[in-house]
Structure formats: C-alpha cells, structure tokens
Amino acid sequence: MIQVENLTKIYGQHVAVDSINFKVEPGEILGFLGPNGAGKSTTMNILTGYISATGGRALINGIDILEEPEEAKRMIGYLPEFPPLYGDMTVTEYLDFVSDIKNIKGADKKKSMEKIMDLVKISDVRGRLIKNLSKGYKQRVGLAQALIGNPRVLILDEPTVGLDPKQIIEIRNLIKQLGKDHTIILSSHILPEVSAVCERVIIINKGKIVASDTPENLSKGLGNSSKLSLRIAGQEKQVLRAIQELQGVKYAEAQGVREPGTIDVIVEADPNVDIRKPLFNAMSRASYPILMMKSMDMTLEDIFLQVTTQEKEVQ
Amino acid sequence: MLAIIKKEFLTYFKSMTGYIFMASLLFFVGLFFVMSNLLSLSPDYNTVLSNITFVFLLVVPILTMRLMAEETRQKTDQLLLTSPVSLTEIVMGKYLGAVSVLFLTLAITWIYPIILSTMGSVTWSEVIGGYIGFFLFGSALIAVGLFISSITDNQVIAAVATFTTLLLLWFIDSIIGNLPTDRIAGMIFAGVLAAAVAFIFYMATRNLFVSGGILLVGILAIAAGYIFKPAIYNGLIGKVLSWFSLLSRYEDFSLGIFSISPIIYYISFSGVFVFLTVRMLEKKRWS
C-alpha cells in the first residue's frame, strides 16, 4: 500500500531523513517511533506531499506522490503534528470546507460528516467555534478532518498528544477499529501506545531506521536472557545462597529491603532456561515464601533507549 | 477551487478585515461622490473613481496581509497542500476570494451612478468602462499583496511590505522623471539587470558555469546593442520601470476612455504575481 524507497530529505547541511526504505501492507497499522527530531514528521510530511523529498520516492498504492500528487493525495488522510484548524470556523463549517476541497459532494457529504463526528465524538460541539474548543476536542476535530472522504491510508502524527487518559484510550480504540479497513501509519514517542495499537514498529533515529519488527519480536530479540524480579521472605544471605545453588542460574543479586522481613532479588537465568519452577520448589523446600515473582522482559522503553543511544542495527 | 474562494470570502466577514475594507472604500466613494458630483453639480462619475484610487494604498494591504501568511503561521497550509487540489487552484482560489470582496464593494457603489442618473444624464458606457478599469486596477494591486503575503508568515510584515511596495508603484512615474536618460546609464542598468539574472540563476541552481555563461551572453548582447543600435539605451531605465507603472495605465479610464491595452496589462500583471505566488509556495516545499 505504501512503499518508500531511499527517501532522503536534506535541509541545507542537515540530513533530516537519510535514505530510508520501508513498506506498509494494506490493513497494517505501523508505528513510527523515535526521539524528537528523529525525522518522523519529516517523513510523514513527504509521504503526504506537504514537502518534497531531496531524493528517493514514496508510492501510495503504486502512485508516486511527486509525479501524480492529486491522485495520491486523494487516498491519504493526514493528521499533522499541529492539527490544521481554522479557529474562526465552527466544527461543522470546517468539516464542510474539508469535504469540499476533498471533492465530496451532495448527500454523501452530510452523511459522512455525521458519521465521522459520531465516530470521534465531536457531535456535541459541532456548532462551536474551533478556537474556543479544548485541546482534546481540537485534536479530535483534526482526526475527523483526516477521516473525511474515507481515505484508504491514514497518516497520524502523534494523534493522542494533549488528550486526557480516558480520551487516549478512546482514540487508541478508534485507531484499532479503523485499522480493520485502513492502512495506518502512526507516529508517537509514547511507547505503550505503540505497543498497544501497532502491529509493527519502525524505530527511527537521526533520520535512519534502526529497528523494524513487531513489538513482541523486538522485546524478544533484544532481551535474550530472561530476568526475574523476586520478593522473598527470609534473610538476604541464606536466600541468595539457596538461589545460587540452583542449576541454570546465571547470577542473583540482592536489591535491598522494601518490605520488612523480606528481600528483593533479581535473578538472571541462562539463555533458554525457565527457572521459575525449580526456583519455586527450592524456595518452598527451604521455606522462604516467594511473595512476588515477575519476569523482567525488556520493555519497549529499554529497546528504544538501547537502539537510539547505541545506534545498533536490529533485525 | 470554488471551495477555497468561498472559504476566503467568508473568512473576511468572520473577522473585522472584510468590514474594514468595505467600510473604508465605501466611505471614500461616498465622500467623493458628494463632493465632486452632488456639491459641484457634475454628472461625471469617473472623476470619483479616479480620485479614490489612492484608498487602495491603505485598504489593499488590509485585504491581502493574511491571505498566505496566516495559513503558514497557523500551519493550516498543511491541510491545503496535502489535499487533492493543485497549488495553482489554492493560490487562484485565495486571489479570487479577495477579489470577490472588492467586487462586492464595488457592486454596492453602483447606487451612486443610479442616484446620479435620476438627476442628470449619465453616460453609462463611460461608467461601466470606468468600473472595469477600477476593478482590474484594484485586482492587480491585490495580486501584489498576495505575493508579498506568501513570502512571510507574519501579517504585520506582510501589510507593511505591501503598503511600501504599492507606495513605490504609486510614485514610480515621478521617480522615472528624475532618472538619468543617457546611453551610459542605460548600459550600466542593462548590465546590472544581466548580473541580477545570472545571480538569481546561480542562487537557484548553484551552477557557476551556466550562470557565468548567462552573464557573459548578457554583456555581449549589451555590447552588440551599443555597436549596432545605440539608440535603445536612451532612457532605458525609464522604459523598464514604466512596465510597473500601474497608475499611468489608469489615465484613460479616468477620462472616460475605454481601451483594451490597459485591461490586458492589468490582467497580465495580476497573472504574473499569481504565478510568482505559486512558485513561492513550490519553492517552500523544496527548501
């Protein structure tokens, strides 16, 4: 659906996007992750035809955005970083204008506007001037604008910025729901959001793609040994000794006392060894009750920090 | 494009700008109508129109300052530029939106020649001709304002720059009268022009070789002109600057003469500035 080949954007001396390649399949929700200034917005602006690339090309459903811009733009709904709203218009007037420039006519226009306003829950503010709306509503009007004309591709630049937690969950669910019949690229620097919504993640840093995979695979690929965090009732020395005697334990480290009479321990096992059962049995025999045990898989945060600070290629 | 015209037109009346533009223009038309028609018992309406052309200096910047600048500042240009409309449609839509406000204002002023006709004889062909000239003259100035608005994202800068530019266009005839007309000055001027063209080409392409070539060809052409037909340098500066003299083209209309050449001039003048605005937006996307 979307194909990006050797896309490059250079501002003067600064390389904002450095020959990136990726593909998005129809119906896929792709997360675009990266620190501020990594080139996320620039890439999105090129994909939507707002700015031109210095090199390479971007195809939307096989149509080059630079060669046949109008044809390609018809298939894209775009929510930029700052929603492009006219403060002096009411919500209805604004969506009406957007429908007009996207060439939606007649009865379809009214119906699709109603549907979209219901979908993003802005029907109750339809008559108000946009400049008087709260940030959350503005963001949703921006999203409504992107949905007008039912484009097959949605490009959303930080769609949940400025929303309260309840709204964030609503918008995430909406995006998931839209993902059933749309191809979506979504950028964010909020990691749980990406892992909650996206099927695939591209991490971009300094204009280059540093990782591209499903959120699960990314976690597995980097966290190649399994770590456990435990809270055990008992004395530090005895508990540690009991754990270290177990087979398959790489090391065990005490983390101090957080609850009186207990000890927090981090245990790392050898690769591909599940030590949870032996550990439980051993502690049980020695009557050191395990009060808490949780696995310390690498979160997306860890991966993000790792790939963006080390610039390590991850496959 | 129709959607953009409609939006621009309505936006003028959502803020004060449209009302201020219309009120100032209507006030001065009314004032001069009373002074030069009613009080001096004259049926010549065209003097009213030519007397108030100076009002354009003040009201055109008000009309044009936000056209492109505000879109850039509010980042709403992202909506327009990522919609399935071409740059030319966007710019033309905005231009025609502003021009339609002028059109509406002038339509209201038709009441004055109608009042006049109840009291004396009005030559309607002259009035219609005068209105066409007045309208196209204003439209040409709006095109200049539109272009300047596309350069900056600050409305105040756009307004001041537009006012200054229009003022310069206003005085261009008296400036021309004070410029040297001898051959040497003409040749130097032609040389400066050739250098400017070469420089602009170099800024756009960074190709030193071709730019140098352009400069060389320009200098050779100037030298050839001096050898074969030196008379072309007589008053060259004035000739070139008078291309920008909008006001001198209005003289016919103020005398009630309807001629085609100023009409074509105003329309092409507007066309050039609309085109330059489109290029300006295009350039912003590539930089």
Coordinates of C-alpha atoms in Angstrom, one line a residue:
Chain A
M1 CA 0.0 0.0 0.0
I2 CA 2.8 2.4 1.0
Q3 CA 6.2 2.0 -0.4
V4 CA 9.1 4.2 0.5
E5 CA 12.4 3.8 -1.4
N6 CA 15.6 5.5 -0.5
L7 CA 13.8 8.5 0.8
T8 CA 16.1 11.4 1.7
K9 CA 15.5 14.9 2.9
I10 CA 18.3 17.4 3.3
Y11 CA 17.8 20.9 4.8
G12 CA 20.9 22.8 3.9
Q13 CA 23.7 20.8 5.7
H14 CA 21.3 18.9 7.9
V15 CA 20.2 15.4 6.8
A16 CA 16.7 15.1 8.3
V17 CA 15.9 11.8 6.6
D18 CA 18.7 9.5 5.4
S19 CA 17.7 7.2 2.6
I20 CA 15.1 5.1 4.4
N21 CA 13.2 2.2 2.9
F22 CA 10.1 0.6 4.2
K23 CA 6.8 -0.9 3.1
V24 CA 3.4 -1.0 4.7
E25 CA 1.0 -3.7 3.7
P26 CA -2.8 -3.0 3.2
G27 CA -4.6 -3.1 6.5
E28 CA -1.5 -2.8 8.6
I29 CA -1.0 -0.4 11.5
L30 CA 2.6 0.7 11.5
G31 CA 4.1 2.6 14.5
F32 CA 6.7 5.2 13.8
L33 CA 8.8 5.6 16.9
G34 CA 11.7 7.9 17.6
P35 CA 13.0 10.7 19.8
N36 CA 12.2 14.3 19.0
G37 CA 13.8 15.5 15.8
A38 CA 14.5 12.0 14.5
G39 CA 12.7 12.6 11.2
K40 CA 9.3 11.2 11.9
S41 CA 7.3 14.3 11.0
T42 CA 9.5 15.0 8.0
T43 CA 8.9 11.5 6.6
M44 CA 5.2 11.9 7.1
N45 CA 5.2 15.3 5.5
I46 CA 6.9 13.8 2.5
L47 CA 4.5 10.9 2.3
T48 CA 1.6 13.2 2.3
G49 CA 3.0 15.6 -0.3
Y50 CA 3.4 18.6 2.0
I51 CA 7.1 18.9 1.3
S52 CA 9.3 17.4 -1.4
A53 CA 12.0 14.8 -0.9
T54 CA 15.6 15.6 -1.8
G55 CA 16.0 12.0 -3.2
G56 CA 14.2 8.7 -3.4
R57 CA 10.5 8.3 -3.8
A58 CA 7.3 7.4 -2.0
L59 CA 4.5 5.4 -3.6
I60 CA 0.9 5.3 -2.3
N61 CA -0.9 2.3 -3.7
G62 CA 1.7 2.4 -6.6
I63 CA 1.2 6.1 -7.3
D64 CA 4.2 8.4 -6.9
I65 CA 3.3 11.3 -4.6
L66 CA 5.5 13.7 -6.5
E67 CA 4.5 12.6 -10.0
E68 CA 0.7 12.4 -9.6
P69 CA 0.2 14.3 -6.4
E70 CA -3.6 14.9 -6.7
E71 CA -4.3 11.2 -7.4
A72 CA -2.1 10.1 -4.5
K73 CA -3.4 12.7 -2.0
R74 CA -7.0 11.5 -2.6
M75 CA -6.1 8.3 -0.9
I76 CA -4.5 9.8 2.2
G77 CA -6.0 11.3 5.3
Y78 CA -3.4 13.2 7.3
L79 CA -3.4 14.5 10.8
P80 CA -0.2 16.6 11.2
E81 CA 1.5 17.3 14.4
F82 CA -0.4 20.5 14.9
P83 CA -4.0 19.9 13.7
P84 CA -4.6 22.3 10.8
L85 CA -7.7 24.0 12.1
Y86 CA -9.3 27.4 11.3
G87 CA -10.2 28.9 14.6
D88 CA -12.8 31.2 13.1
M89 CA -14.9 28.4 11.8
T90 CA -17.4 26.2 13.6
V91 CA -16.7 22.4 13.6
T92 CA -19.4 21.9 11.0
E93 CA -18.2 24.7 8.8
Y94 CA -14.7 23.4 9.0
L95 CA -15.6 19.8 8.1
D96 CA -17.8 21.1 5.3
F97 CA -14.8 23.0 3.9
V98 CA -12.6 20.0 4.2
S99 CA -15.2 17.9 2.4
D100 CA -15.3 20.5 -0.4
I101 CA -11.6 20.6 -1.0
K102 CA -11.5 16.8 -1.0
N103 CA -14.3 16.9 -3.6
I104 CA -17.0 15.1 -1.7
K105 CA -20.4 16.2 -2.9
G106 CA -24.1 16.1 -2.3
A107 CA -25.8 13.7 0.1
D108 CA -22.6 11.7 0.7
K109 CA -21.1 14.8 2.3
K110 CA -23.7 15.3 5.0
K111 CA -23.9 11.6 5.8
S112 CA -20.1 11.1 6.0
M113 CA -19.7 14.2 8.2
E114 CA -22.4 12.9 10.6
K115 CA -20.8 9.5 10.8
I116 CA -17.3 10.9 11.4
M117 CA -18.5 13.3 14.0
D118 CA -20.1 10.4 15.9
L119 CA -17.1 8.3 15.5
V120 CA -14.7 10.8 17.0
K121 CA -17.4 12.1 19.5
I122 CA -17.5 15.7 18.5
S123 CA -21.2 15.9 17.6
D124 CA -21.9 17.9 20.8
V125 CA -19.5 20.7 19.9
R126 CA -20.4 20.9 16.2
G127 CA -21.8 24.4 16.4
R128 CA -18.9 25.9 18.4
L129 CA -16.0 27.9 17.1
I130 CA -12.9 25.8 16.9
K131 CA -10.8 28.4 18.6
N132 CA -13.0 28.0 21.8
L133 CA -12.5 24.2 21.9
S134 CA -10.2 22.4 24.4
K135 CA -7.0 20.8 23.2
G136 CA -8.6 17.4 23.3
Y137 CA -11.5 18.4 21.1
K138 CA -9.2 20.2 18.7
Q139 CA -7.2 17.1 18.3
R140 CA -10.3 15.1 17.6
V141 CA -11.6 17.6 15.1
G142 CA -8.1 17.2 13.4
L143 CA -8.7 13.5 13.4
A144 CA -12.1 14.0 11.9
Q145 CA -10.6 16.1 9.2
A146 CA -8.2 13.2 8.3
L147 CA -11.1 10.7 8.1
I148 CA -13.2 12.8 5.7
G149 CA -13.5 11.1 2.3
N150 CA -12.8 7.7 3.8
P151 CA -9.2 7.6 2.6
R152 CA -7.6 4.2 2.5
V153 CA -4.4 5.4 4.1
L154 CA -4.3 7.3 7.3
I155 CA -1.2 9.1 8.4
L156 CA -1.4 10.3 12.0
D157 CA 1.4 12.3 13.6
E158 CA 1.1 11.9 17.4
P159 CA -2.7 11.5 17.4
T160 CA -3.1 11.3 21.2
V161 CA -1.0 14.4 22.2
G162 CA -2.8 16.6 24.6
L163 CA -5.6 14.2 25.4
D164 CA -6.6 13.1 28.9
P165 CA -6.1 9.4 29.8
K166 CA -9.7 8.5 29.1
Q167 CA -9.6 10.2 25.7
I168 CA -6.3 8.5 24.9
I169 CA -7.9 5.1 25.4
E170 CA -10.9 6.1 23.3
I171 CA -8.7 7.3 20.4
R172 CA -6.5 4.2 20.6
N173 CA -9.5 2.0 20.3
L174 CA -10.8 4.1 17.5
I175 CA -7.5 3.7 15.7
K176 CA -7.5 0.0 16.2
Q177 CA -11.1 -0.1 14.9
L178 CA -10.1 2.0 11.8
G179 CA -7.1 -0.3 11.3
K180 CA -9.5 -3.1 10.1
D181 CA -10.2 -1.4 6.8
H182 CA -7.5 1.3 6.6
T183 CA -3.7 1.3 6.3
I184 CA -2.4 3.4 9.1
I185 CA 1.0 4.9 9.9
L186 CA 1.1 6.4 13.4
S187 CA 3.9 8.2 15.0
S188 CA 4.5 8.6 18.6
H189 CA 7.1 8.8 21.3
I190 CA 4.8 7.3 23.8
L191 CA 5.9 3.6 23.8
P192 CA 2.9 1.9 25.5
E193 CA 0.7 3.5 22.8
V194 CA 2.7 2.0 20.0
S195 CA 2.8 -1.5 21.6
A196 CA -0.9 -1.3 22.3
V197 CA -2.0 -0.2 18.9
C198 CA 0.5 -1.2 16.3
E199 CA 1.2 -4.5 14.6
R200 CA 4.7 -3.4 13.5
V201 CA 7.1 -0.8 14.8
I202 CA 9.8 1.1 13.0
I203 CA 12.2 2.9 15.2
I204 CA 13.9 5.8 13.6
N205 CA 16.8 7.8 14.9
K206 CA 18.8 10.6 13.3
G207 CA 16.9 10.0 10.0
K208 CA 17.7 6.3 9.8
I209 CA 15.7 3.3 10.6
V210 CA 17.4 1.5 13.4
A211 CA 14.8 -1.3 14.1
S212 CA 11.7 -2.7 12.4
D213 CA 9.7 -5.6 13.7
T214 CA 6.6 -6.5 15.8
P215 CA 6.6 -5.1 19.3
E216 CA 6.8 -8.7 20.7
N217 CA 9.7 -9.7 18.5
L218 CA 11.6 -6.6 19.3
S219 CA 11.3 -7.4 23.0
K220 CA 12.4 -11.0 22.5
G221 CA 15.2 -10.2 20.1
L222 CA 17.0 -7.9 22.4
G223 CA 16.1 -9.5 25.8
N224 CA 18.0 -12.7 25.0
S225 CA 18.3 -13.9 28.6
S226 CA 15.4 -14.0 31.0
K227 CA 15.5 -12.0 34.2
L228 CA 13.2 -12.4 37.1
S229 CA 12.4 -10.0 39.9
L230 CA 11.5 -11.6 43.2
R231 CA 10.5 -10.7 46.7
I232 CA 11.2 -13.4 49.2
A233 CA 10.6 -13.6 52.9
G234 CA 13.9 -14.5 54.5
Q235 CA 17.4 -13.4 55.3
E236 CA 19.5 -12.0 52.5
K237 CA 22.5 -14.3 52.7
Q238 CA 20.6 -17.5 53.1
V239 CA 18.2 -16.7 50.3
L240 CA 20.9 -15.7 47.9
R241 CA 22.9 -18.8 48.6
A242 CA 19.8 -21.0 48.1
I243 CA 19.2 -19.4 44.7
Q244 CA 22.8 -19.6 43.5
E245 CA 22.9 -23.3 44.2
L246 CA 20.2 -23.9 41.6
Q247 CA 21.1 -25.1 38.2
G248 CA 20.7 -22.7 35.4
V249 CA 21.0 -19.5 37.4
K250 CA 23.5 -17.1 35.9
Y251 CA 23.6 -14.8 38.8
A252 CA 21.4 -13.5 41.6
E253 CA 21.6 -10.0 43.1
A254 CA 20.0 -8.6 46.2
Q255 CA 18.2 -5.3 45.6
G256 CA 17.7 -4.3 49.2
V257 CA 14.7 -4.5 51.6
R258 CA 11.5 -2.8 50.5
E259 CA 9.2 -4.7 53.0
P260 CA 10.4 -5.6 56.5
G261 CA 11.4 -9.2 56.8
T262 CA 11.8 -9.7 53.1
I263 CA 14.4 -9.3 50.4
D264 CA 14.2 -8.2 46.8
V265 CA 16.3 -10.2 44.4
I266 CA 17.0 -10.1 40.7
V267 CA 17.8 -13.5 39.2
E268 CA 19.1 -13.9 35.7
A269 CA 18.9 -17.4 34.1
D270 CA 21.0 -18.9 31.4
P271 CA 19.6 -18.4 27.9
N272 CA 16.6 -20.6 27.1
V273 CA 16.2 -21.9 30.7
D274 CA 13.0 -21.4 32.5
I275 CA 13.9 -21.4 36.2
R276 CA 10.6 -20.4 37.6
K277 CA 9.5 -23.9 38.7
P278 CA 12.9 -25.0 40.1
L279 CA 13.1 -21.7 41.9
F280 CA 9.7 -22.0 43.4
N281 CA 10.4 -25.6 44.6
A282 CA 13.7 -24.7 46.0
M283 CA 12.4 -21.7 48.0
S284 CA 9.4 -23.8 49.1
R285 CA 11.7 -26.6 50.4
A286 CA 13.8 -24.1 52.3
S287 CA 10.6 -22.4 53.5
Y288 CA 11.4 -19.0 52.1
P289 CA 8.0 -18.0 50.8
I290 CA 8.0 -16.2 47.5
L291 CA 5.8 -13.2 47.8
M292 CA 6.2 -11.8 44.3
M293 CA 7.7 -13.0 41.1
K294 CA 7.6 -11.3 37.8
S295 CA 9.6 -11.6 34.6
M296 CA 11.7 -8.6 33.5
D297 CA 11.3 -8.8 29.8
M298 CA 12.8 -5.9 28.0
T299 CA 10.1 -3.3 27.6
L300 CA 9.8 -1.2 24.5
E301 CA 11.3 1.6 26.6
D302 CA 14.5 -0.4 27.1
I303 CA 14.7 -1.3 23.4
F304 CA 14.0 2.2 22.4
L305 CA 16.8 3.6 24.6
Q306 CA 19.1 0.8 23.5
V307 CA 18.7 1.3 19.8
T308 CA 18.5 5.1 19.8
T309 CA 21.5 5.5 22.0
Q310 CA 23.8 2.8 20.6
E311 CA 22.5 3.1 17.0
K312 CA 22.7 -0.7 16.9
E313 CA 21.2 -2.4 13.9
V314 CA 18.5 -4.8 15.0
Q315 CA 17.0 -7.4 12.7
Chain B
M1 CA -11.1 25.9 -6.2
L2 CA -14.6 27.1 -5.6
A3 CA -14.4 25.8 -2.0
I4 CA -11.3 27.9 -1.4
I5 CA -12.9 31.0 -2.9
K6 CA -15.9 30.5 -0.7
K7 CA -13.8 29.9 2.4
E8 CA -11.6 33.0 1.8
F9 CA -14.7 35.2 1.1
L10 CA -16.5 34.0 4.3
T11 CA -13.3 34.3 6.4
Y12 CA -13.1 38.0 5.6
F13 CA -16.5 38.5 7.2
K14 CA -15.8 36.3 10.2
S15 CA -13.2 38.8 11.3
M16 CA -13.1 42.6 11.0
T17 CA -10.9 42.7 7.9
G18 CA -13.7 42.4 5.3
Y19 CA -15.8 45.0 7.1
I20 CA -12.9 47.4 7.5
F21 CA -12.0 47.1 3.8
M22 CA -15.6 47.6 2.6
A23 CA -16.3 50.5 5.1
S24 CA -13.2 52.4 4.1
L25 CA -13.7 52.1 0.4
L26 CA -17.5 52.8 0.7
F27 CA -16.8 55.8 2.9
F28 CA -14.4 57.4 0.4
V29 CA -16.6 56.7 -2.6
G30 CA -19.5 58.3 -0.8
L31 CA -17.4 61.3 0.3
F32 CA -16.1 62.0 -3.2
F33 CA -19.5 61.4 -4.7
V34 CA -20.9 64.1 -2.5
M35 CA -18.0 66.5 -3.1
S36 CA -17.4 66.1 -6.9
N37 CA -20.9 65.1 -8.1
L38 CA -23.6 66.4 -5.7
L39 CA -22.0 69.6 -4.4
S40 CA -20.3 70.6 -7.7
L41 CA -23.3 69.6 -9.8
S42 CA -21.3 67.5 -12.1
P43 CA -22.6 64.3 -13.8
D44 CA -19.0 63.0 -14.4
Y45 CA -18.8 59.9 -12.2
N46 CA -15.4 58.7 -13.4
T47 CA -13.6 61.5 -11.6
V48 CA -14.9 60.0 -8.4
L49 CA -13.3 56.6 -9.2
S50 CA -10.0 58.1 -10.3
N51 CA -9.9 60.3 -7.2
I52 CA -10.2 57.5 -4.8
T53 CA -7.6 55.1 -6.3
F54 CA -5.3 56.2 -3.5
V55 CA -7.6 54.5 -1.0
F56 CA -6.3 51.2 -2.4
L57 CA -2.9 52.0 -0.9
L58 CA -4.4 51.7 2.5
V59 CA -7.1 49.0 2.1
V60 CA -5.4 46.5 -0.2
P61 CA -2.7 45.6 2.5
I62 CA -5.6 45.0 4.9
L63 CA -7.2 42.7 2.5
T64 CA -4.1 40.7 1.5
M65 CA -1.9 40.6 4.6
R66 CA -3.4 37.4 6.0
L67 CA -4.0 35.5 2.7
M68 CA -1.0 33.3 2.8
A69 CA 0.9 34.5 5.9
E70 CA -1.8 33.3 8.3
E71 CA -2.0 29.9 6.7
T72 CA 1.7 29.4 7.2
R73 CA 1.7 30.7 10.7
Q74 CA -1.3 28.5 11.8
K75 CA 0.1 25.6 9.8
T76 CA -3.3 25.2 8.1
D77 CA -1.3 25.3 4.8
Q78 CA -0.6 21.6 5.7
L79 CA -4.3 20.9 5.1
L80 CA -4.4 22.7 1.8
L81 CA -1.2 21.4 0.5
T82 CA -2.0 17.8 1.4
S83 CA -5.5 17.9 -0.1
P84 CA -6.1 16.8 -3.7
V85 CA -6.0 20.4 -5.1
S86 CA -3.2 21.8 -7.1
L87 CA -1.1 24.8 -5.9
T88 CA -2.5 26.9 -8.7
E89 CA -6.0 26.2 -7.6
I90 CA -5.1 27.1 -4.0
V91 CA -3.5 30.4 -5.0
M92 CA -6.2 31.3 -7.5
G93 CA -8.9 30.4 -5.0
K94 CA -7.3 32.8 -2.5
Y95 CA -6.8 35.5 -5.0
L96 CA -10.3 35.3 -6.3
G97 CA -11.7 35.2 -2.8
A98 CA -10.0 38.5 -2.1
V99 CA -11.0 40.0 -5.4
S100 CA -14.6 39.0 -4.8
V101 CA -14.7 41.2 -1.7
L102 CA -13.6 44.1 -3.9
F103 CA -16.2 43.1 -6.4
L104 CA -19.0 43.1 -3.8
T105 CA -17.9 46.5 -2.5
L106 CA -17.9 48.0 -6.0
A107 CA -21.3 46.4 -6.7
I108 CA -22.7 48.4 -3.7
T109 CA -21.3 51.7 -5.0
W110 CA -23.5 51.3 -8.1
I111 CA -26.1 53.1 -6.1
Y112 CA -24.2 56.4 -6.8
P113 CA -24.4 56.4 -10.6
I114 CA -28.0 55.3 -10.3
I115 CA -28.7 58.3 -8.0
L116 CA -26.9 60.4 -10.4
S117 CA -29.0 59.2 -13.4
T118 CA -32.2 60.4 -11.6
M119 CA -30.9 63.9 -11.6
G120 CA -28.9 64.2 -14.8
S121 CA -27.6 62.4 -17.8
V122 CA -25.1 59.7 -17.1
T123 CA -23.1 58.1 -19.9
W124 CA -23.4 54.5 -18.9
S125 CA -20.8 53.2 -21.3
E126 CA -18.3 55.5 -19.6
V127 CA -19.3 54.4 -16.1
I128 CA -19.1 50.7 -17.0
G129 CA -15.7 51.2 -18.6
G130 CA -14.5 53.2 -15.5
Y131 CA -15.7 50.4 -13.2
I132 CA -13.9 47.7 -15.2
G133 CA -10.7 49.7 -15.1
F134 CA -11.1 50.5 -11.4
F135 CA -11.8 46.9 -10.6
L136 CA -8.9 45.5 -12.6
F137 CA -6.6 48.1 -11.1
G138 CA -7.6 47.0 -7.6
S139 CA -7.2 43.4 -8.6
A140 CA -3.7 43.9 -9.9
L141 CA -2.7 45.5 -6.5
I142 CA -4.3 42.6 -4.7
A143 CA -2.1 40.2 -6.7
V144 CA 1.0 42.2 -5.4
G145 CA -0.3 41.9 -1.9
L146 CA -1.0 38.2 -2.3
F147 CA 2.6 37.6 -3.4
I148 CA 4.1 39.5 -0.5
S149 CA 1.9 37.6 1.9
S150 CA 3.3 34.4 0.6
I151 CA 6.9 35.5 1.5
T152 CA 6.4 35.9 5.2
D153 CA 4.4 34.2 8.0
N154 CA 3.8 37.5 9.8
Q155 CA 0.7 39.5 8.9
V156 CA 2.1 42.8 10.1
I157 CA 5.3 42.4 8.0
A158 CA 3.1 41.5 5.0
A159 CA 0.9 44.6 5.5
V160 CA 3.8 47.0 5.9
A161 CA 5.8 45.5 2.9
T162 CA 2.7 45.6 0.7
F163 CA 2.0 49.2 1.6
T164 CA 5.6 50.2 0.9
T165 CA 5.6 48.3 -2.4
L166 CA 2.3 49.9 -3.5
L167 CA 3.6 53.3 -2.5
L168 CA 6.6 52.8 -4.6
L169 CA 4.4 51.7 -7.6
W170 CA 2.4 54.9 -7.0
F171 CA 5.4 57.2 -7.3
I172 CA 7.1 55.3 -10.0
D173 CA 6.2 57.8 -12.7
S174 CA 7.7 60.7 -10.7
I175 CA 10.8 58.6 -10.0
I176 CA 11.2 57.8 -13.6
G177 CA 11.1 61.5 -14.4
N178 CA 14.2 62.1 -12.3
L179 CA 16.3 59.2 -13.6
P180 CA 19.2 59.7 -16.0
T181 CA 18.3 59.0 -19.6
D182 CA 21.7 59.0 -21.3
R183 CA 23.2 56.0 -23.0
I184 CA 25.8 55.2 -20.5
A185 CA 23.3 55.0 -17.6
G186 CA 21.1 52.8 -19.8
M187 CA 24.0 50.4 -20.5
I188 CA 25.0 50.2 -16.8
F189 CA 21.4 49.5 -16.0
A190 CA 21.3 46.7 -18.6
G191 CA 24.5 45.3 -17.2
V192 CA 23.0 45.3 -13.7
L193 CA 20.0 43.5 -15.0
A194 CA 22.1 40.9 -16.7
A195 CA 24.1 40.4 -13.5
A196 CA 20.9 40.1 -11.4
V197 CA 19.5 37.4 -13.8
A198 CA 22.8 35.5 -13.6
F199 CA 22.8 35.8 -9.8
I200 CA 19.2 34.6 -9.4
F201 CA 20.0 31.7 -11.7
Y202 CA 23.1 30.9 -9.6
M203 CA 21.1 31.0 -6.3
A204 CA 18.5 28.7 -7.8
T205 CA 20.9 26.1 -9.4
R206 CA 24.3 26.7 -7.8
N207 CA 25.7 26.1 -11.2
L208 CA 28.6 28.6 -11.6
F209 CA 29.4 27.6 -15.2
V210 CA 26.0 28.3 -16.6
S211 CA 25.5 31.4 -14.5
G212 CA 28.8 32.8 -15.8
G213 CA 27.6 31.9 -19.3
I214 CA 24.4 33.9 -18.8
L215 CA 26.3 36.9 -17.6
L216 CA 28.8 36.7 -20.5
V217 CA 26.0 36.4 -23.1
G218 CA 24.2 39.4 -21.4
I219 CA 27.4 41.5 -21.6
L220 CA 28.0 40.5 -25.2
A221 CA 24.4 41.4 -26.1
I222 CA 24.7 44.8 -24.4
A223 CA 27.9 45.4 -26.4
A224 CA 26.3 44.3 -29.6
G225 CA 23.4 46.6 -28.9
Y226 CA 25.8 49.5 -28.4
I227 CA 27.6 48.9 -31.7
F228 CA 24.6 48.2 -33.9
K229 CA 21.7 50.2 -32.4
P230 CA 22.9 52.5 -29.6
A231 CA 19.6 54.4 -29.5
I232 CA 18.0 51.6 -27.5
Y233 CA 19.9 52.7 -24.4
N234 CA 18.3 56.2 -24.5
G235 CA 16.1 56.3 -21.4
L236 CA 16.2 52.6 -20.9
I237 CA 15.8 52.8 -17.2
G238 CA 12.6 54.7 -17.5
K239 CA 11.3 52.4 -20.1
V240 CA 11.8 49.3 -18.0
L241 CA 10.5 50.9 -14.8
S242 CA 7.4 52.1 -16.6
W243 CA 6.4 48.5 -17.1
F244 CA 5.5 48.7 -13.4
S245 CA 3.6 51.9 -13.7
L246 CA 0.0 50.8 -12.9
L247 CA -1.3 54.3 -12.3
S248 CA -0.3 55.7 -15.7
R249 CA -2.4 53.0 -17.3
Y250 CA -5.4 54.2 -15.4
E251 CA -5.4 57.7 -17.1
D252 CA -7.6 56.6 -20.0
F253 CA -10.3 55.3 -17.6
S254 CA -10.4 58.5 -15.6
L255 CA -11.0 60.4 -18.8
G256 CA -13.8 58.0 -19.7
I257 CA -11.9 56.4 -22.5
F258 CA -12.3 52.6 -22.7
S259 CA -9.2 51.0 -24.2
I260 CA -8.2 47.4 -24.3
S261 CA -4.5 47.6 -23.7
P262 CA -4.6 48.7 -20.0
I263 CA -7.1 45.9 -19.4
I264 CA -4.8 43.4 -20.9
Y265 CA -1.9 45.0 -18.9
Y266 CA -3.8 44.7 -15.6
I267 CA -4.8 41.1 -16.2
S268 CA -1.3 40.1 -17.2
F269 CA 0.2 42.0 -14.2
S270 CA -2.1 40.1 -11.9
G271 CA -1.3 36.8 -13.7
V272 CA 2.4 37.3 -13.2
F273 CA 2.0 37.9 -9.5
V274 CA -0.3 34.9 -9.0
F275 CA 2.2 32.8 -10.9
L276 CA 5.0 34.1 -8.7
T277 CA 3.0 33.2 -5.6
V278 CA 2.6 29.7 -6.9
R279 CA 6.4 29.5 -7.5
M280 CA 7.0 30.8 -4.0
L281 CA 4.8 28.0 -2.4
E282 CA 6.5 25.5 -4.6
K283 CA 9.9 26.7 -3.5
K284 CA 9.0 26.5 0.2
R285 CA 8.2 22.8 -0.3
W286 CA 11.6 22.1 -1.9
S287 CA 13.8 24.1 0.5

